[in-house]
mmCIF file of C-alpha atoms in Angstrom:
data_model
loop_
_atom_site.group_PDB
_atom_site.id
_atom_site.type_symbol
_atom_site.label_atom_id
_atom_site.label_comp_id
_atom_site.label_asym_id
_atom_site.label_seq_id
_atom_site.Cartn_x
_atom_site.Cartn_y
_atom_site.Cartn_z
ATOM 1 C CA UNK D 1 2.107 -28.001 -26.278
ATOM 2 C CA UNK D 2 3.173 -27.161 -22.721
ATOM 3 C CA UNK D 3 1.481 -24.468 -20.670
ATOM 4 C CA UNK D 4 4.654 -22.362 -20.811
ATOM 5 C CA UNK D 5 4.742 -22.606 -24.589
ATOM 6 C CA UNK D 6 1.042 -21.763 -24.795
ATOM 7 C CA UNK D 7 1.571 -18.690 -22.626
ATOM 8 C CA UNK D 8 4.516 -17.626 -24.806
ATOM 9 C CA UNK D 9 2.388 -17.884 -27.949
ATOM 10 C CA UNK D 10 -0.427 -15.904 -26.306
ATOM 11 C CA UNK D 11 1.990 -13.199 -25.181
ATOM 12 C CA UNK D 12 3.489 -12.913 -28.665
ATOM 13 C CA UNK D 13 0.013 -12.661 -30.206
ATOM 14 C CA UNK D 14 -0.993 -9.969 -27.748
ATOM 15 C CA UNK D 15 2.136 -7.920 -28.480
ATOM 16 C CA UNK D 16 1.636 -8.289 -32.218
ATOM 17 C CA UNK D 17 -1.958 -7.047 -32.146
ATOM 18 C CA UNK D 18 -1.760 -4.674 -29.194
ATOM 19 C CA UNK D 19 -4.765 -6.424 -27.641
ATOM 20 C CA UNK D 20 -4.278 -7.914 -24.184
ATOM 21 C CA UNK D 21 -6.548 -10.904 -24.741
ATOM 22 C CA UNK D 22 -5.351 -12.045 -28.150
ATOM 23 C CA UNK D 23 -5.102 -15.852 -28.201
ATOM 24 C CA UNK D 24 -6.565 -16.149 -24.690
ATOM 25 C CA UNK D 25 -9.781 -17.573 -23.271
ATOM 26 C CA UNK D 26 -12.041 -15.768 -20.812
ATOM 27 C CA UNK D 27 -14.768 -17.458 -18.786
ATOM 28 C CA UNK D 28 -17.655 -15.387 -17.428
ATOM 29 C CA UNK D 29 -19.980 -17.195 -15.054
ATOM 30 C CA UNK D 30 -23.446 -15.704 -15.266
ATOM 31 C CA UNK D 31 -22.784 -14.256 -18.706
ATOM 32 C CA UNK D 32 -26.519 -13.868 -19.345
ATOM 33 C CA UNK D 33 -26.873 -11.683 -16.271
ATOM 34 C CA UNK D 34 -27.012 -7.906 -16.299
ATOM 35 C CA UNK D 35 -23.260 -7.327 -15.966
ATOM 36 C CA UNK D 36 -22.126 -10.336 -18.004
ATOM 37 C CA UNK D 37 -23.269 -8.913 -21.327
ATOM 38 C CA UNK D 38 -21.231 -5.740 -20.864
ATOM 39 C CA UNK D 39 -18.137 -7.547 -19.610
ATOM 40 C CA UNK D 40 -18.313 -9.950 -22.555
ATOM 41 C CA UNK D 41 -18.260 -6.972 -24.926
ATOM 42 C CA UNK D 42 -15.226 -5.523 -23.111
ATOM 43 C CA UNK D 43 -13.306 -8.780 -23.205
ATOM 44 C CA UNK D 44 -14.193 -9.534 -26.819
ATOM 45 C CA UNK D 45 -12.986 -6.085 -27.873
ATOM 46 C CA UNK D 46 -9.732 -6.789 -25.992
ATOM 47 C CA UNK D 47 -9.169 -9.908 -28.084
ATOM 48 C CA UNK D 48 -10.347 -12.673 -25.754
ATOM 49 C CA UNK D 49 -12.463 -15.587 -26.863
ATOM 50 C CA UNK D 50 -15.299 -15.386 -24.359
ATOM 51 C CA UNK D 51 -17.031 -18.417 -22.856
ATOM 52 C CA UNK D 52 -19.940 -18.173 -20.474
ATOM 53 C CA UNK D 53 -22.297 -20.058 -18.215
ATOM 54 C CA UNK D 54 -26.062 -19.873 -17.932
ATOM 55 C CA UNK D 55 -28.556 -21.686 -15.771
ATOM 56 C CA UNK D 56 -29.878 -25.038 -17.029
ATOM 57 C CA UNK D 57 -32.972 -24.397 -19.116
ATOM 58 C CA UNK D 58 -31.768 -21.041 -20.451
ATOM 59 C CA UNK D 59 -31.219 -20.622 -24.176
ATOM 60 C CA UNK D 60 -27.618 -21.255 -25.167
ATOM 61 C CA UNK D 61 -25.406 -19.977 -27.948
ATOM 62 C CA UNK D 62 -21.823 -20.497 -29.133
ATOM 63 C CA UNK D 63 -19.316 -21.042 -26.310
ATOM 64 C CA UNK D 64 -22.118 -21.114 -23.731
ATOM 65 C CA UNK D 65 -22.582 -23.834 -21.108
ATOM 66 C CA UNK D 66 -25.659 -24.627 -19.013
ATOM 67 C CA UNK D 67 -24.233 -25.155 -15.527
ATOM 68 C CA UNK D 68 -25.669 -24.959 -12.023
ATOM 69 C CA UNK D 69 -22.989 -23.614 -9.663
ATOM 70 C CA UNK D 70 -24.122 -26.079 -7.041
ATOM 71 C CA UNK D 71 -23.421 -29.051 -9.352
ATOM 72 C CA UNK D 72 -19.744 -29.761 -8.605
ATOM 73 C CA UNK D 73 -19.268 -32.408 -11.281
ATOM 74 C CA UNK D 74 -20.875 -30.379 -14.075
ATOM 75 C CA UNK D 75 -18.885 -27.299 -13.075
ATOM 76 C CA UNK D 76 -15.608 -29.228 -13.048
ATOM 77 C CA UNK D 77 -16.385 -30.728 -16.481
ATOM 78 C CA UNK D 78 -17.101 -27.270 -17.914
ATOM 79 C CA UNK D 79 -13.828 -25.836 -16.545
ATOM 80 C CA UNK D 80 -11.871 -28.797 -17.939
ATOM 81 C CA UNK D 81 -13.394 -28.225 -21.370
ATOM 82 C CA UNK D 82 -12.978 -24.424 -21.506
ATOM 83 C CA UNK D 83 -9.531 -24.243 -19.866
ATOM 84 C CA UNK D 84 -9.879 -20.492 -19.249
ATOM 85 C CA UNK D 85 -6.935 -18.113 -18.996
ATOM 86 C CA UNK D 86 -8.950 -15.556 -17.025
ATOM 87 C CA UNK D 87 -12.179 -15.991 -15.065
ATOM 88 C CA UNK D 88 -14.788 -13.432 -14.023
ATOM 89 C CA UNK D 89 -17.182 -14.968 -11.522
ATOM 90 C CA UNK D 90 -20.374 -12.915 -11.759
ATOM 91 C CA UNK D 91 -22.969 -15.655 -11.306
ATOM 92 C CA UNK D 92 -24.921 -15.593 -8.076
ATOM 93 C CA UNK D 93 -27.966 -14.103 -6.403
ATOM 94 C CA UNK D 94 -27.544 -10.328 -6.570
ATOM 95 C CA UNK D 95 -30.861 -8.996 -5.242
ATOM 96 C CA UNK D 96 -30.726 -7.977 -1.576
ATOM 97 C CA UNK D 97 -34.435 -8.712 -1.086
ATOM 98 C CA UNK D 98 -34.327 -12.221 -2.615
ATOM 99 C CA UNK D 99 -36.998 -14.297 -0.852
ATOM 100 C CA UNK D 100 -35.114 -17.602 -0.605
ATOM 101 C CA UNK D 101 -32.445 -16.995 2.026
ATOM 102 C CA UNK D 102 -31.127 -20.547 1.858
ATOM 103 C CA UNK D 103 -30.515 -20.139 -1.883
ATOM 104 C CA UNK D 104 -28.576 -16.915 -1.284
ATOM 105 C CA UNK D 105 -26.026 -18.749 0.854
ATOM 106 C CA UNK D 106 -25.984 -21.941 -1.198
ATOM 107 C CA UNK D 107 -25.351 -20.177 -4.520
ATOM 108 C CA UNK D 108 -23.136 -17.322 -3.372
ATOM 109 C CA UNK D 109 -20.905 -19.307 -1.023
ATOM 110 C CA UNK D 110 -21.052 -23.002 -1.923
ATOM 111 C CA UNK D 111 -21.387 -22.287 -5.643
ATOM 112 C CA UNK D 112 -18.306 -20.078 -5.578
ATOM 113 C CA UNK D 113 -16.360 -22.714 -3.652
ATOM 114 C CA UNK D 114 -17.261 -25.301 -6.267
ATOM 115 C CA UNK D 115 -15.879 -23.034 -8.977
ATOM 116 C CA UNK D 116 -12.620 -22.353 -7.145
ATOM 117 C CA UNK D 117 -12.190 -26.050 -6.464
ATOM 118 C CA UNK D 118 -12.608 -26.828 -10.157
ATOM 119 C CA UNK D 119 -10.183 -24.089 -11.232
ATOM 120 C CA UNK D 120 -7.529 -25.158 -8.717
ATOM 121 C CA UNK D 121 -7.792 -28.779 -9.880
ATOM 122 C CA UNK D 122 -7.436 -27.906 -13.550
ATOM 123 C CA UNK D 123 -4.222 -28.654 -15.422
ATOM 124 C CA UNK D 124 -4.576 -25.242 -17.093
ATOM 125 C CA UNK D 125 -4.816 -22.781 -14.228
ATOM 126 C CA UNK D 126 -5.946 -19.239 -15.000
ATOM 127 C CA UNK D 127 -3.675 -16.216 -14.662
ATOM 128 C CA UNK D 128 -6.443 -14.161 -13.042
ATOM 129 C CA UNK D 129 -9.696 -14.938 -11.206
ATOM 130 C CA UNK D 130 -12.063 -12.074 -10.400
ATOM 131 C CA UNK D 131 -14.773 -12.664 -7.777
ATOM 132 C CA UNK D 132 -17.650 -10.180 -7.703
ATOM 133 C CA UNK D 133 -18.477 -9.431 -4.073
ATOM 134 C CA UNK D 134 -20.422 -6.335 -2.970
ATOM 135 C CA UNK D 135 -20.010 -3.061 -1.090
ATOM 136 C CA UNK D 136 -22.996 -4.227 0.948
ATOM 137 C CA UNK D 137 -20.494 -6.045 3.165
ATOM 138 C CA UNK D 138 -19.663 -2.673 4.792
ATOM 139 C CA UNK D 139 -23.219 -2.208 6.078
ATOM 140 C CA UNK D 140 -23.993 1.111 7.766
ATOM 141 C CA UNK D 141 -20.401 2.228 8.116
ATOM 142 C CA UNK D 142 -19.989 5.318 10.308
ATOM 143 C CA UNK D 143 -17.534 7.021 7.953
ATOM 144 C CA UNK D 144 -18.411 9.451 5.133
ATOM 145 C CA UNK D 145 -16.336 7.635 2.514
ATOM 146 C CA UNK D 146 -15.675 3.906 2.649
ATOM 147 C CA UNK D 147 -12.307 2.531 1.639
ATOM 148 C CA UNK D 148 -11.135 -1.070 1.776
ATOM 149 C CA UNK D 149 -9.789 -0.696 5.328
ATOM 150 C CA UNK D 150 -13.288 -0.151 6.781
ATOM 151 C CA UNK D 151 -14.295 -3.224 8.826
ATOM 152 C CA UNK D 152 -17.161 -5.241 7.343
ATOM 153 C CA UNK D 153 -20.517 -4.950 9.120
ATOM 154 C CA UNK D 154 -23.072 -6.693 6.876
ATOM 155 C CA UNK D 155 -26.688 -5.817 7.633
ATOM 156 C CA UNK D 156 -28.604 -8.385 5.566
ATOM 157 C CA UNK D 157 -28.321 -11.991 4.411
ATOM 158 C CA UNK D 158 -27.114 -11.024 0.940
ATOM 159 C CA UNK D 159 -24.239 -9.023 2.413
ATOM 160 C CA UNK D 160 -23.373 -11.795 4.880
ATOM 161 C CA UNK D 161 -23.268 -14.293 1.994
ATOM 162 C CA UNK D 162 -20.855 -12.095 0.041
ATOM 163 C CA UNK D 163 -18.578 -11.596 3.046
ATOM 164 C CA UNK D 164 -18.649 -15.340 3.706
ATOM 165 C CA UNK D 165 -17.682 -15.858 0.059
ATOM 166 C CA UNK D 166 -14.692 -13.530 0.524
ATOM 167 C CA UNK D 167 -13.504 -15.395 3.625
ATOM 168 C CA UNK D 168 -13.990 -18.745 1.912
ATOM 169 C CA UNK D 169 -11.977 -17.538 -1.085
ATOM 170 C CA UNK D 170 -8.974 -16.941 1.178
ATOM 171 C CA UNK D 171 -8.650 -20.723 1.471
ATOM 172 C CA UNK D 172 -7.818 -20.786 -2.254
ATOM 173 C CA UNK D 173 -5.533 -17.780 -2.549
ATOM 174 C CA UNK D 174 -2.395 -19.900 -2.258
ATOM 175 C CA UNK D 175 -3.599 -21.920 -5.249
ATOM 176 C CA UNK D 176 -5.251 -19.309 -7.472
ATOM 177 C CA UNK D 177 -4.586 -15.626 -8.357
ATOM 178 C CA UNK D 178 -7.841 -14.319 -6.877
ATOM 179 C CA UNK D 179 -8.905 -10.657 -6.935
ATOM 180 C CA UNK D 180 -12.068 -9.520 -5.158
ATOM 181 C CA UNK D 181 -14.204 -6.696 -6.542
ATOM 182 C CA UNK D 182 -16.611 -4.886 -4.235
ATOM 183 C CA UNK D 183 -18.910 -2.931 -6.541
ATOM 184 C CA UNK D 184 -21.092 -0.239 -5.072
ATOM 185 C CA UNK D 185 -24.498 0.298 -6.674
ATOM 186 C CA UNK D 186 -24.447 0.433 -10.452
ATOM 187 C CA UNK D 187 -27.056 0.496 -13.161
ATOM 188 C CA UNK D 188 -27.697 0.703 -16.893
ATOM 189 C CA UNK D 189 -29.808 -0.565 -19.774
ATOM 190 C CA UNK D 190 -30.980 -4.112 -19.136
ATOM 191 C CA UNK D 191 -31.075 -4.079 -15.339
ATOM 192 C CA UNK D 192 -34.242 -5.615 -13.887
ATOM 193 C CA UNK D 193 -36.957 -3.303 -12.615
ATOM 194 C CA UNK D 194 -36.832 -4.769 -9.104
ATOM 195 C CA UNK D 195 -33.695 -2.632 -8.701
ATOM 196 C CA UNK D 196 -34.249 0.975 -7.677
ATOM 197 C CA UNK D 197 -33.011 3.077 -10.593
ATOM 198 C CA UNK D 198 -34.568 0.972 -13.393
ATOM 199 C CA UNK D 199 -37.854 1.161 -11.488
ATOM 200 C CA UNK D 200 -37.662 4.957 -11.353
ATOM 201 C CA UNK D 201 -36.540 5.337 -14.973
ATOM 202 C CA UNK D 202 -39.259 3.022 -16.279
ATOM 203 C CA UNK D 203 -41.965 4.915 -14.408
ATOM 204 C CA UNK D 204 -40.869 8.060 -16.221
ATOM 205 C CA UNK D 205 -40.610 6.205 -19.546
ATOM 206 C CA UNK D 206 -44.236 5.108 -19.124
ATOM 207 C CA UNK D 207 -45.182 8.688 -18.245
ATOM 208 C CA UNK D 208 -46.692 7.551 -14.952
ATOM 209 C CA UNK D 209 -47.779 10.301 -12.597
ATOM 210 C CA UNK D 210 -47.087 8.496 -9.324
ATOM 211 C CA UNK D 211 -44.415 6.176 -7.943
ATOM 212 C CA UNK D 212 -44.197 4.238 -4.684
ATOM 213 C CA UNK D 213 -40.743 4.015 -3.127
ATOM 214 C CA UNK D 214 -39.215 2.925 0.151
ATOM 215 C CA UNK D 215 -36.827 4.836 2.375
ATOM 216 C CA UNK D 216 -36.256 8.259 0.805
ATOM 217 C CA UNK D 217 -33.316 8.910 3.144
ATOM 218 C CA UNK D 218 -31.001 6.493 1.384
ATOM 219 C CA UNK D 219 -28.049 7.783 -0.625
ATOM 220 C CA UNK D 220 -25.933 5.669 -2.920
ATOM 221 C CA UNK D 221 -22.717 5.799 -4.903
ATOM 222 C CA UNK D 222 -24.106 4.906 -8.349
ATOM 223 C CA UNK D 223 -21.922 3.839 -11.276
ATOM 224 C CA UNK D 224 -22.603 3.027 -14.902
ATOM 225 C CA UNK D 225 -22.476 -0.711 -15.703
ATOM 226 C CA UNK D 226 -20.210 0.036 -18.678
ATOM 227 C CA UNK D 227 -17.629 1.603 -16.362
ATOM 228 C CA UNK D 228 -17.878 -1.359 -13.986
ATOM 229 C CA UNK D 229 -17.306 -3.822 -16.843
ATOM 230 C CA UNK D 230 -14.324 -1.762 -18.001
ATOM 231 C CA UNK D 231 -12.820 -1.887 -14.493
ATOM 232 C CA UNK D 232 -13.379 -5.645 -14.272
ATOM 233 C CA UNK D 233 -11.552 -6.176 -17.548
ATOM 234 C CA UNK D 234 -8.621 -4.070 -16.376
ATOM 235 C CA UNK D 235 -8.489 -5.924 -13.050
ATOM 236 C CA UNK D 236 -8.365 -9.221 -14.918
ATOM 237 C CA UNK D 237 -5.422 -7.923 -16.930
ATOM 238 C CA UNK D 238 -3.576 -6.452 -13.939
ATOM 239 C CA UNK D 239 -4.287 -9.514 -11.747
ATOM 240 C CA UNK D 240 -3.540 -7.952 -8.334
ATOM 241 C CA UNK D 241 -3.891 -11.299 -6.572
ATOM 242 C CA UNK D 242 -5.009 -11.438 -2.965
ATOM 243 C CA UNK D 243 -6.437 -7.906 -2.963
ATOM 244 C CA UNK D 244 -9.951 -6.480 -2.673
ATOM 245 C CA UNK D 245 -11.043 -3.339 -4.500
ATOM 246 C CA UNK D 246 -14.009 -1.009 -4.255
ATOM 247 C CA UNK D 247 -15.512 -0.361 -7.680
ATOM 248 C CA UNK D 248 -17.375 2.917 -7.480
ATOM 249 C CA UNK D 249 -17.660 6.516 -8.661
ATOM 250 C CA UNK D 250 -16.969 8.084 -5.231
ATOM 251 C CA UNK D 251 -19.947 10.418 -5.846
ATOM 252 C CA UNK D 252 -23.075 9.934 -3.663
ATOM 253 C CA UNK D 253 -26.570 10.637 -4.993
ATOM 254 C CA UNK D 254 -29.639 10.910 -2.799
ATOM 255 C CA UNK D 255 -32.894 9.345 -3.899
ATOM 256 C CA UNK D 256 -34.481 12.801 -4.094
ATOM 257 C CA UNK D 257 -31.739 14.026 -6.438
ATOM 258 C CA UNK D 258 -32.293 11.017 -8.716
ATOM 259 C CA UNK D 259 -36.011 11.833 -8.905
ATOM 260 C CA UNK D 260 -35.180 15.465 -9.681
ATOM 261 C CA UNK D 261 -32.725 14.487 -12.417
ATOM 262 C CA UNK D 262 -35.220 12.124 -14.018
ATOM 263 C CA UNK D 263 -37.806 14.903 -13.938
ATOM 264 C CA UNK D 264 -35.430 17.112 -15.908
ATOM 265 C CA UNK D 265 -34.766 14.342 -18.452
ATOM 266 C CA UNK D 266 -38.436 13.408 -18.883
ATOM 267 C CA UNK D 267 -39.784 16.950 -18.685
ATOM 268 C CA UNK D 268 -42.191 16.471 -15.792
ATOM 269 C CA UNK D 269 -42.210 15.858 -12.040
ATOM 270 C CA UNK D 270 -43.626 12.649 -10.592
ATOM 271 C CA UNK D 271 -45.586 12.315 -7.351
ATOM 272 C CA UNK D 272 -43.543 10.242 -4.895
ATOM 273 C CA UNK D 273 -45.343 8.186 -2.242
ATOM 274 C CA UNK D 274 -43.542 6.234 0.488
ATOM 275 C CA UNK D 275 -44.835 2.683 0.770
ATOM 276 C CA UNK D 276 -43.973 1.211 4.210
ATOM 277 C CA UNK D 277 -43.855 -2.255 2.628
ATOM 278 C CA UNK D 278 -40.781 -1.146 0.670
ATOM 279 C CA UNK D 279 -38.928 0.131 3.753
ATOM 280 C CA UNK D 280 -36.517 -2.439 5.195
ATOM 281 C CA UNK D 281 -35.661 -2.189 8.890
ATOM 282 C CA UNK D 282 -32.034 -3.000 8.121
ATOM 283 C CA UNK D 283 -31.648 -0.661 5.140
ATOM 284 C CA UNK D 284 -28.114 0.611 4.608
ATOM 285 C CA UNK D 285 -28.693 4.369 4.645
ATOM 286 C CA UNK D 286 -25.579 5.615 2.880
ATOM 287 C CA UNK D 287 -22.919 3.960 0.766
ATOM 288 C CA UNK D 288 -20.191 6.129 -0.709
ATOM 289 C CA UNK D 289 -16.952 4.519 -1.723
ATOM 290 C CA UNK D 290 -13.347 5.461 -2.286
ATOM 291 C CA UNK D 291 -11.896 4.254 -5.582
ATOM 292 C CA UNK D 292 -8.318 5.409 -4.880
ATOM 293 C CA UNK D 293 -6.980 1.878 -4.416
ATOM 294 C CA UNK D 294 -8.646 0.746 -7.642
ATOM 295 C CA UNK D 295 -7.178 3.656 -9.612
ATOM 296 C CA UNK D 296 -3.721 2.903 -8.214
ATOM 297 C CA UNK D 297 -4.005 -0.687 -9.462
ATOM 298 C CA UNK D 298 -5.487 -0.200 -12.938
ATOM 299 C CA UNK D 299 -4.891 3.442 -13.816
ATOM 300 C CA UNK D 300 -7.024 6.543 -14.096
ATOM 301 C CA UNK D 301 -10.784 6.113 -13.838
ATOM 302 C CA UNK D 302 -13.420 8.086 -15.706
ATOM 303 C CA UNK D 303 -16.789 7.465 -14.010
ATOM 304 C CA UNK D 304 -19.807 8.279 -16.179
ATOM 305 C CA UNK D 305 -21.918 11.120 -14.694
ATOM 306 C CA UNK D 306 -25.186 9.699 -13.365
ATOM 307 C CA UNK D 307 -27.216 12.116 -15.491
ATOM 308 C CA UNK D 308 -25.706 10.546 -18.624
ATOM 309 C CA UNK D 309 -26.465 7.023 -17.410
ATOM 310 C CA UNK D 310 -30.085 7.883 -16.573
ATOM 311 C CA UNK D 311 -30.538 9.608 -19.936
ATOM 312 C CA UNK D 312 -29.117 6.517 -21.700
ATOM 313 C CA UNK D 313 -31.557 4.276 -19.822
ATOM 314 C CA UNK D 314 -34.504 6.592 -20.483
ATOM 315 C CA UNK D 315 -33.878 6.746 -24.246
ATOM 316 C CA UNK D 316 -32.948 3.084 -24.756
#
């Protein structure tokens, strides 16, 4: 069956069921990661058959492949076997304080290039490729609300690696329908405790009386991971190729307000101590994003109030 005929069948199936992914295949790199689980649920509910990648050595299940992004041949073989219709590239090193700087660049830049190379060489090219970048590329922007026109000013190796990934991806935009997502901070059940909000929530869940934190001056635009996954799915469907989008709530929350909210949820106040070891010299002090461009591309957004997200995490 030709690709055109296959697309026609998929389109007819989608119209018949009312589900955008009916008869189509979705590939999520890093499916076992924090965000991958939620995006897989979104895509499955939309009718897609979801395939995913995990690191070699991880437990596998149906439609899962053990692939190292830095292994070009293995990655190309996986793409040839799956033949995805849409691709969400979530795999990579996502922790700003990751100790191995070389790995940050190798995985986030070279690994992404290997994937794009494999997709562009495939006989069955996807209709949409979503690359997860980061709002960290903006650094300490001197504007109250950051939209996509703000010049990048990365302030750490993680952010530089994500910006380098974006620039590298431009080399493939004439061959693939690439959309770049720049999520601001987001959280939810299942996020590792080396991230700020899970650390705070888990201290309250354990009824600890004291917590050590870093820079209390930071303020972040926090979103719920379920909302982020929903936006990713809608971006994959809309396929606004060649564009970058902030994914955010547009509502900033200071660290002190998060502590206060968690105190209300848990019913007690915790003693906060600043540990200088947790204070980074190049900390981005405030990140608040504009989601107007995103809403114009995929429709109205309904960010989950942070109080609801924290309560969900606390009671999970």
